[in-house]
Amino acid sequence: MAVDFKSVGIIGTGVIGSSWAAFYSSIGMEVKMYDLDDQCRRKGLERAINFIEGINTGGLISDREREDALSKLKTTKTIEEAAKNVDIIQESVAENYHVKHAVFKIVDSESEPETIILSSSSGLLMTEIQKAAHRPERCLIAHPFNPPHLVPLVELVPGEKTDGKILLRVKEFFEAVGKTPVILKKEVPGHIANRLSAALWREAVDIVLKGVADVEEVDKALRAGPGLRWALMGPHLTYHLGGGEGGIKHFIDHLGPAFETWLNDMAVWTKFPLESREILSEGVEKEIEGKSQSELAEWRDQKLIEIIKLLYK
Ligand SMILES: NC(=O)c1ccc[n+]([C@@H]2O[C@H](COP(=O)([O-])OP(=O)(O)OC[C@H]3O[C@@H](n4cnc5c(N)ncnc54)[C@H](O)[C@@H]3O)[C@@H](O)[C@H]2O)c1
């Protein structure tokens, strides 16, 4: 490994923190997990253990690695303990500046000066978050895609005060441990992947609200078509192939005008229409045919493991 981080403090052990804990321990790092709420901390540890069992059963880690990972997971009763003597801190608390500032202030003052502080924020700006730190140069966003113990993408977003060398060290680290880091050159709310997801979801919601198709049909159209290709290549490369010998230039010349007609007809709202909550909820209930959240998540994770083995191992 180019950069040898050996230990991590996880702050916030909810959906993302517990999955990060499973990932970091599965690559052999010592993990200290802290959550403000005792019950969340206990549940977070349980979830992390289950995630490790899942990747072992799925064949992503060996029995020895499983044992090693389980032995690396610890919880701490205070945030100070989790922030001390670790190479990196992965903050995964609530998505608002108030809470992020409170946490960054403490972990910045309690950690060693060389500890790197990463935020899982889905779309906040690091320039704003790092204002709470005395050493903002070692703070940056490392935004995972749920669940981070499986999905390779990590978006790295520096703030105005982040040291470029630290950003590159973090990128090298994630590459060395099998993640796919993507660096943003500029901060934007929602980074890359969530902005793309938001744009697509708005249109998916609008198609349902306009009565063009039901929730289930929209989901089916996406997963059985574009979704399959997107696991292999992004939209630009996909359309480059769609342009045949002339590539993306020909694609824009040939089908650009058609795309413009569709774009002219598409949703531009920036607030979810009032009725969307009920209509989408009814549609999803029909689509899942009584399956529980955990059944669905388990099925998703099993299939994800197969795709990851195919494309990333
Ligand atoms: N859920 C997702 O799909 C997803 C994906 C990628 C990134 N994220 C980001 O990860 C972060 C966490 O999201 P989540 O979905 O895991 O939330 P969550 O609500 O599941 O977990 C947040 C945890 O933080 C704890 N917490 C709150 N304040 C705290 C504090 N001051 N100190 C310690 N712990 C505290 C809470 O008790 C809770 O257990 C957010 O910034 C979110 O944007 C979420």
Short mmCIF file of C-alpha atoms and ligand atoms in Angstrom, two decimals:
data_model
loop_
_atom_site.label_atom_id
_atom_site.label_comp_id
_atom_site.label_asym_id
_atom_site.label_seq_id
_atom_site.Cartn_x
_atom_site.Cartn_y
_atom_site.Cartn_z
CA MET A 1 0.00 0.00 0.00
CA ALA A 2 1.38 3.41 -0.98
CA VAL A 3 0.04 5.13 2.11
CA ASP A 4 -0.15 3.05 5.21
CA PHE A 5 -3.03 4.26 7.37
CA LYS A 6 -3.42 1.80 10.23
CA SER A 7 -6.20 3.22 12.37
CA VAL A 8 -9.40 5.23 12.06
CA GLY A 9 -11.81 6.96 14.40
CA ILE A 10 -15.41 6.75 13.19
CA ILE A 11 -17.58 9.56 14.54
CA GLY A 12 -21.29 8.77 14.10
CA THR A 13 -22.18 5.08 13.77
CA GLY A 14 -25.44 5.30 11.82
CA VAL A 15 -26.06 3.90 8.33
CA ILE A 16 -22.79 5.22 6.89
CA GLY A 17 -20.47 5.18 9.91
CA SER A 18 -21.17 1.50 10.61
CA SER A 19 -20.59 0.55 6.99
CA TRP A 20 -17.33 2.55 6.90
CA ALA A 21 -16.30 0.73 10.10
CA ALA A 22 -16.82 -2.62 8.34
CA PHE A 23 -14.82 -1.44 5.34
CA TYR A 24 -11.86 -0.06 7.30
CA SER A 25 -11.63 -3.12 9.56
CA SER A 26 -11.89 -5.42 6.52
CA ILE A 27 -8.69 -3.85 5.13
CA GLY A 28 -6.92 -4.48 8.43
CA MET A 29 -7.23 -1.09 10.13
CA GLU A 30 -7.91 -0.63 13.85
CA VAL A 31 -11.36 0.97 14.14
CA LYS A 32 -12.67 3.04 17.05
CA MET A 33 -16.38 3.80 16.76
CA TYR A 34 -18.07 6.64 18.65
CA ASP A 35 -21.67 7.85 18.62
CA LEU A 36 -23.34 10.42 20.84
CA ASP A 37 -26.21 8.05 21.39
CA ASP A 38 -25.41 4.83 23.31
CA GLN A 39 -28.05 2.81 21.50
CA CYS A 40 -26.86 4.01 18.06
CA ARG A 41 -23.34 3.05 19.04
CA ARG A 42 -24.42 -0.48 20.02
CA LYS A 43 -26.54 -0.87 16.90
CA GLY A 44 -23.73 0.56 14.77
CA LEU A 45 -21.33 -2.08 16.06
CA GLU A 46 -23.91 -4.84 15.41
CA ARG A 47 -24.43 -3.57 11.87
CA ALA A 48 -20.68 -3.39 11.22
CA ILE A 49 -20.33 -7.01 12.42
CA ASN A 50 -23.17 -8.11 10.11
CA PHE A 51 -21.58 -6.29 7.15
CA ILE A 52 -18.31 -8.10 7.78
CA GLU A 53 -20.15 -11.44 7.96
CA GLY A 54 -21.89 -10.53 4.68
CA ILE A 55 -18.71 -9.78 2.74
CA ASN A 56 -17.14 -12.95 4.12
CA THR A 57 -20.12 -15.10 3.09
CA GLY A 58 -20.12 -13.35 -0.30
CA GLY A 59 -16.46 -14.25 -0.80
CA LEU A 60 -14.99 -10.73 -0.78
CA ILE A 61 -12.85 -11.48 2.29
CA SER A 62 -11.40 -14.76 3.54
CA ASP A 63 -12.22 -16.41 6.90
CA ARG A 64 -8.91 -15.15 8.30
CA GLU A 65 -9.64 -11.60 7.14
CA ARG A 66 -13.11 -11.87 8.69
CA GLU A 67 -11.64 -12.87 12.04
CA ASP A 68 -9.04 -10.14 11.82
CA ALA A 69 -11.67 -7.52 10.89
CA LEU A 70 -13.94 -8.50 13.80
CA SER A 71 -11.03 -8.24 16.23
CA LYS A 72 -10.27 -4.69 14.99
CA LEU A 73 -13.70 -3.21 15.80
CA LYS A 74 -13.95 -1.27 19.08
CA THR A 75 -16.39 1.30 20.44
CA THR A 76 -15.42 4.25 22.63
CA LYS A 77 -17.50 6.03 25.26
CA THR A 78 -16.12 9.48 24.38
CA ILE A 79 -15.41 11.32 21.16
CA GLU A 80 -11.96 12.26 22.50
CA GLU A 81 -10.95 8.58 22.74
CA ALA A 82 -12.06 7.94 19.17
CA ALA A 83 -10.13 10.97 17.88
CA LYS A 84 -6.84 10.24 19.67
CA ASN A 85 -3.97 8.18 18.23
CA VAL A 86 -5.57 7.45 14.88
CA ASP A 87 -4.24 8.08 11.38
CA ILE A 88 -7.58 9.21 10.03
CA ILE A 89 -10.95 10.27 11.37
CA GLN A 90 -14.08 9.55 9.32
CA GLU A 91 -16.89 11.83 10.44
CA SER A 92 -20.36 10.48 9.59
CA VAL A 93 -22.78 12.53 11.72
CA ALA A 94 -25.96 14.40 10.73
CA GLU A 95 -25.89 16.33 7.46
CA ASN A 96 -25.91 19.91 8.72
CA TYR A 97 -23.24 22.53 9.36
CA HIS A 98 -24.17 23.01 12.99
CA VAL A 99 -23.48 19.38 13.94
CA LYS A 100 -20.46 19.05 11.60
CA HIS A 101 -18.90 22.20 13.14
CA ALA A 102 -19.39 20.90 16.68
CA VAL A 103 -17.72 17.58 15.79
CA PHE A 104 -14.87 19.10 13.75
CA LYS A 105 -14.08 21.51 16.56
CA ILE A 106 -13.60 18.63 19.02
CA VAL A 107 -11.79 16.16 16.76
CA ASP A 108 -9.48 18.91 15.49
CA SER A 109 -8.43 19.84 19.00
CA GLU A 110 -8.25 16.27 20.40
CA SER A 111 -6.41 14.51 17.56
CA GLU A 112 -2.69 14.55 16.79
CA PRO A 113 -1.75 17.30 14.30
CA GLU A 114 -0.94 14.78 11.55
CA THR A 115 -4.30 12.97 11.76
CA ILE A 116 -6.34 13.48 8.59
CA ILE A 117 -9.99 14.37 9.11
CA LEU A 118 -12.49 13.16 6.50
CA SER A 119 -16.17 14.03 6.29
CA SER A 120 -18.75 11.70 4.70
CA SER A 121 -21.00 14.66 3.88
CA SER A 122 -23.31 13.98 0.95
CA GLY A 123 -23.28 17.52 -0.29
CA LEU A 124 -22.07 20.17 2.17
CA LEU A 125 -19.07 22.35 1.36
CA MET A 126 -15.71 21.58 3.03
CA THR A 127 -14.74 25.27 2.95
CA GLU A 128 -17.59 25.88 5.39
CA ILE A 129 -17.06 22.73 7.52
CA GLN A 130 -13.32 23.32 8.00
CA LYS A 131 -13.96 26.77 9.51
CA ALA A 132 -14.42 24.94 12.83
CA ALA A 133 -10.86 23.53 12.72
CA HIS A 134 -7.61 25.19 13.78
CA ARG A 135 -5.80 22.97 11.27
CA PRO A 136 -8.15 23.08 8.29
CA GLU A 137 -5.43 21.94 5.87
CA ARG A 138 -5.90 18.29 6.97
CA CYS A 139 -9.69 18.30 6.49
CA LEU A 140 -11.50 17.17 3.34
CA ILE A 141 -14.65 15.43 2.20
CA ALA A 142 -14.47 11.71 1.46
CA HIS A 143 -18.03 11.04 0.38
CA PRO A 144 -18.91 7.36 -0.03
CA PHE A 145 -21.84 5.86 -1.85
CA ASN A 146 -24.07 3.74 0.33
CA PRO A 147 -23.07 1.13 1.46
CA PRO A 148 -19.38 2.13 1.67
CA HIS A 149 -18.26 -1.37 2.69
CA LEU A 150 -19.29 -2.43 -0.84
CA VAL A 151 -19.58 0.46 -3.31
CA PRO A 152 -16.16 1.54 -4.64
CA LEU A 153 -16.82 5.26 -5.28
CA VAL A 154 -15.39 7.84 -2.86
CA GLU A 155 -15.71 11.48 -3.92
CA LEU A 156 -12.85 13.57 -2.57
CA VAL A 157 -13.60 17.27 -2.21
CA PRO A 158 -11.05 19.70 -0.79
CA GLY A 159 -12.07 22.98 0.80
CA GLU A 160 -10.29 26.28 0.14
CA LYS A 161 -7.86 25.54 2.98
CA THR A 162 -7.20 21.83 2.29
CA ASP A 163 -3.56 20.97 1.59
CA GLY A 164 -3.24 19.52 -1.94
CA LYS A 165 -0.59 17.04 -0.76
CA ILE A 166 -2.95 15.64 1.87
CA LEU A 167 -5.68 15.29 -0.77
CA LEU A 168 -3.28 13.26 -2.94
CA ARG A 169 -2.25 11.06 0.00
CA VAL A 170 -5.89 10.27 0.67
CA LYS A 171 -6.48 9.53 -3.02
CA GLU A 172 -3.47 7.18 -3.10
CA PHE A 173 -4.69 5.46 0.05
CA PHE A 174 -8.18 4.81 -1.33
CA GLU A 175 -6.73 3.56 -4.62
CA ALA A 176 -4.40 1.22 -2.77
CA VAL A 177 -7.28 -0.33 -0.81
CA GLY A 178 -9.45 -0.95 -3.87
CA LYS A 179 -11.74 2.07 -3.80
CA THR A 180 -12.41 4.33 -6.79
CA PRO A 181 -11.65 7.86 -5.62
CA VAL A 182 -12.79 10.79 -7.76
CA ILE A 183 -11.40 14.26 -7.07
CA LEU A 184 -13.56 17.35 -7.58
CA LYS A 185 -11.74 20.43 -8.87
CA LYS A 186 -14.40 22.74 -7.42
CA GLU A 187 -16.86 22.47 -4.54
CA VAL A 188 -20.53 22.23 -5.50
CA PRO A 189 -23.49 21.25 -3.30
CA GLY A 190 -24.12 17.52 -3.77
CA HIS A 191 -20.69 16.81 -5.34
CA ILE A 192 -20.95 14.80 -8.62
CA ALA A 193 -22.84 11.57 -8.05
CA ASN A 194 -25.64 13.00 -5.93
CA ARG A 195 -26.23 15.85 -8.38
CA LEU A 196 -26.53 13.34 -11.21
CA SER A 197 -28.81 11.18 -9.08
CA ALA A 198 -30.96 14.19 -8.14
CA ALA A 199 -31.36 15.27 -11.79
CA LEU A 200 -32.37 11.77 -12.81
CA TRP A 201 -34.69 11.21 -9.85
CA ARG A 202 -36.53 14.51 -10.50
CA GLU A 203 -37.40 13.31 -13.98
CA ALA A 204 -38.29 9.83 -12.68
CA VAL A 205 -40.70 11.41 -10.16
CA ASP A 206 -42.14 13.69 -12.82
CA ILE A 207 -42.81 10.82 -15.20
CA VAL A 208 -44.89 9.18 -12.44
CA LEU A 209 -46.70 12.42 -11.50
CA LYS A 210 -47.53 13.13 -15.16
CA GLY A 211 -49.07 9.65 -15.39
CA VAL A 212 -46.63 8.47 -18.07
CA ALA A 213 -45.75 5.29 -16.14
CA ASP A 214 -46.04 3.78 -12.64
CA VAL A 215 -43.23 3.75 -10.08
CA GLU A 216 -42.49 0.10 -10.78
CA GLU A 217 -42.26 0.60 -14.55
CA VAL A 218 -39.92 3.60 -14.17
CA ASP A 219 -37.64 1.62 -11.84
CA LYS A 220 -37.70 -1.32 -14.24
CA ALA A 221 -36.85 0.88 -17.25
CA LEU A 222 -33.84 2.27 -15.45
CA ARG A 223 -32.41 -0.90 -13.97
CA ALA A 224 -32.91 -3.14 -17.01
CA GLY A 225 -31.59 -0.53 -19.46
CA PRO A 226 -29.34 2.43 -18.67
CA GLY A 227 -28.46 1.12 -15.18
CA LEU A 228 -26.84 -2.03 -16.58
CA ARG A 229 -24.65 -0.03 -18.96
CA TRP A 230 -23.83 2.61 -16.35
CA ALA A 231 -22.16 -0.04 -14.19
CA LEU A 232 -19.64 -0.35 -17.04
CA MET A 233 -19.30 3.15 -18.44
CA GLY A 234 -20.63 6.63 -17.71
CA PRO A 235 -22.93 8.67 -19.96
CA HIS A 236 -20.17 10.28 -22.02
CA LEU A 237 -18.50 7.02 -22.99
CA THR A 238 -21.89 5.36 -23.48
CA TYR A 239 -22.90 8.03 -26.00
CA HIS A 240 -19.47 7.94 -27.61
CA LEU A 241 -20.27 4.32 -28.47
CA GLY A 242 -23.80 5.33 -29.47
CA GLY A 243 -22.23 7.59 -32.14
CA GLY A 244 -20.65 4.63 -33.94
CA GLU A 245 -17.49 5.41 -35.92
CA GLY A 246 -18.12 9.16 -35.54
CA GLY A 247 -18.11 8.85 -31.74
CA ILE A 248 -19.57 11.46 -29.43
CA LYS A 249 -19.27 14.26 -32.01
CA HIS A 250 -21.51 12.37 -34.40
CA PHE A 251 -23.85 11.44 -31.52
CA ILE A 252 -24.33 15.14 -30.65
CA ASP A 253 -24.85 16.10 -34.32
CA HIS A 254 -27.23 13.22 -34.95
CA LEU A 255 -29.23 12.89 -31.72
CA GLY A 256 -28.46 16.21 -29.99
CA PRO A 257 -31.56 17.90 -31.48
CA ALA A 258 -33.76 15.01 -30.27
CA PHE A 259 -32.28 15.34 -26.75
CA GLU A 260 -33.04 19.08 -26.91
CA THR A 261 -36.71 18.38 -27.69
CA TRP A 262 -36.89 16.02 -24.67
CA LEU A 263 -35.05 18.50 -22.44
CA ASN A 264 -37.56 21.18 -23.39
CA ASP A 265 -40.36 18.94 -22.15
CA MET A 266 -38.69 17.86 -18.91
CA ALA A 267 -39.20 18.80 -15.26
CA VAL A 268 -37.39 21.85 -13.89
CA TRP A 269 -38.97 22.07 -10.40
CA THR A 270 -36.70 22.49 -7.37
CA LYS A 271 -39.23 21.56 -4.66
CA PHE A 272 -40.84 18.15 -4.49
CA PRO A 273 -44.49 18.55 -5.56
CA LEU A 274 -46.76 18.11 -2.54
CA GLU A 275 -48.49 15.01 -3.89
CA SER A 276 -45.20 13.19 -4.69
CA ARG A 277 -44.71 11.78 -1.17
CA GLU A 278 -47.99 9.84 -1.11
CA ILE A 279 -47.93 8.79 -4.75
CA LEU A 280 -44.33 7.52 -4.61
CA SER A 281 -44.94 5.75 -1.31
CA GLU A 282 -47.99 3.92 -2.75
CA GLY A 283 -45.99 2.99 -5.84
CA VAL A 284 -43.06 1.66 -3.84
CA GLU A 285 -45.38 -0.41 -1.59
CA LYS A 286 -46.80 -2.06 -4.73
CA GLU A 287 -43.34 -2.61 -6.15
CA ILE A 288 -41.89 -4.33 -3.07
CA GLU A 289 -44.85 -6.72 -2.57
CA GLY A 290 -44.53 -6.82 1.22
CA LYS A 291 -40.76 -7.34 1.41
CA SER A 292 -39.08 -5.75 4.44
CA GLN A 293 -36.28 -3.17 4.33
CA SER A 294 -33.79 -5.76 5.59
CA GLU A 295 -34.86 -8.36 3.01
CA LEU A 296 -34.43 -5.81 0.23
CA ALA A 297 -31.08 -4.58 1.56
CA GLU A 298 -29.79 -8.14 1.90
CA TRP A 299 -30.80 -8.96 -1.68
CA ARG A 300 -29.21 -5.72 -2.94
CA ASP A 301 -25.95 -6.37 -1.08
CA GLN A 302 -25.70 -9.97 -2.31
CA LYS A 303 -26.14 -8.87 -5.92
CA LEU A 304 -23.76 -5.92 -5.41
CA ILE A 305 -21.09 -8.33 -4.21
CA GLU A 306 -21.44 -10.35 -7.43
CA ILE A 307 -21.16 -7.19 -9.57
CA ILE A 308 -18.16 -5.96 -7.56
CA LYS A 309 -16.44 -9.33 -7.97
CA LEU A 310 -17.03 -9.13 -11.72
CA LEU A 311 -15.92 -5.53 -12.25
CA TYR A 312 -13.60 -4.55 -9.39
CA LYS A 313 -11.75 -7.66 -8.21
N1 LIG B 1 -27.37 7.54 4.11
C1 LIG B 1 -26.73 7.65 2.97
O1 LIG B 1 -27.14 7.09 1.94
C2 LIG B 1 -25.46 8.46 2.88
C3 LIG B 1 -24.57 8.19 1.82
C4 LIG B 1 -23.35 8.86 1.78
C5 LIG B 1 -23.05 9.82 2.75
N2 LIG B 1 -23.94 10.08 3.74
C6 LIG B 1 -23.57 11.10 4.73
O2 LIG B 1 -23.08 10.44 5.89
C7 LIG B 1 -23.39 11.22 7.06
C8 LIG B 1 -24.18 10.35 8.02
O3 LIG B 1 -25.37 9.93 7.39
P1 LIG B 1 -26.18 8.63 7.88
O4 LIG B 1 -27.13 8.31 6.79
O5 LIG B 1 -25.23 7.61 8.36
O6 LIG B 1 -26.97 9.23 9.12
P2 LIG B 1 -27.59 8.45 10.39
O7 LIG B 1 -28.68 9.31 10.92
O8 LIG B 1 -27.88 7.04 10.04
O9 LIG B 1 -26.36 8.45 11.42
C9 LIG B 1 -25.85 9.60 11.99
C10 LIG B 1 -25.33 9.23 13.37
O10 LIG B 1 -24.61 10.34 13.90
C11 LIG B 1 -24.86 10.38 15.30
N3 LIG B 1 -24.55 11.72 15.78
C12 LIG B 1 -25.26 12.86 15.61
N4 LIG B 1 -24.61 13.90 16.19
C13 LIG B 1 -23.45 13.40 16.70
C14 LIG B 1 -22.36 13.96 17.40
N5 LIG B 1 -22.33 15.28 17.69
N6 LIG B 1 -21.34 13.16 17.76
C15 LIG B 1 -21.37 11.83 17.49
N7 LIG B 1 -22.40 11.24 16.83
C16 LIG B 1 -23.41 12.01 16.45
C17 LIG B 1 -26.32 9.99 15.43
O11 LIG B 1 -26.62 9.54 16.75
C18 LIG B 1 -26.44 8.89 14.38
O12 LIG B 1 -26.21 7.62 14.92
C19 LIG B 1 -24.15 12.44 6.56
O13 LIG B 1 -23.28 13.52 6.39
C20 LIG B 1 -24.68 11.99 5.21
O14 LIG B 1 -24.86 13.04 4.30
C21 LIG B 1 -25.13 9.42 3.84
#
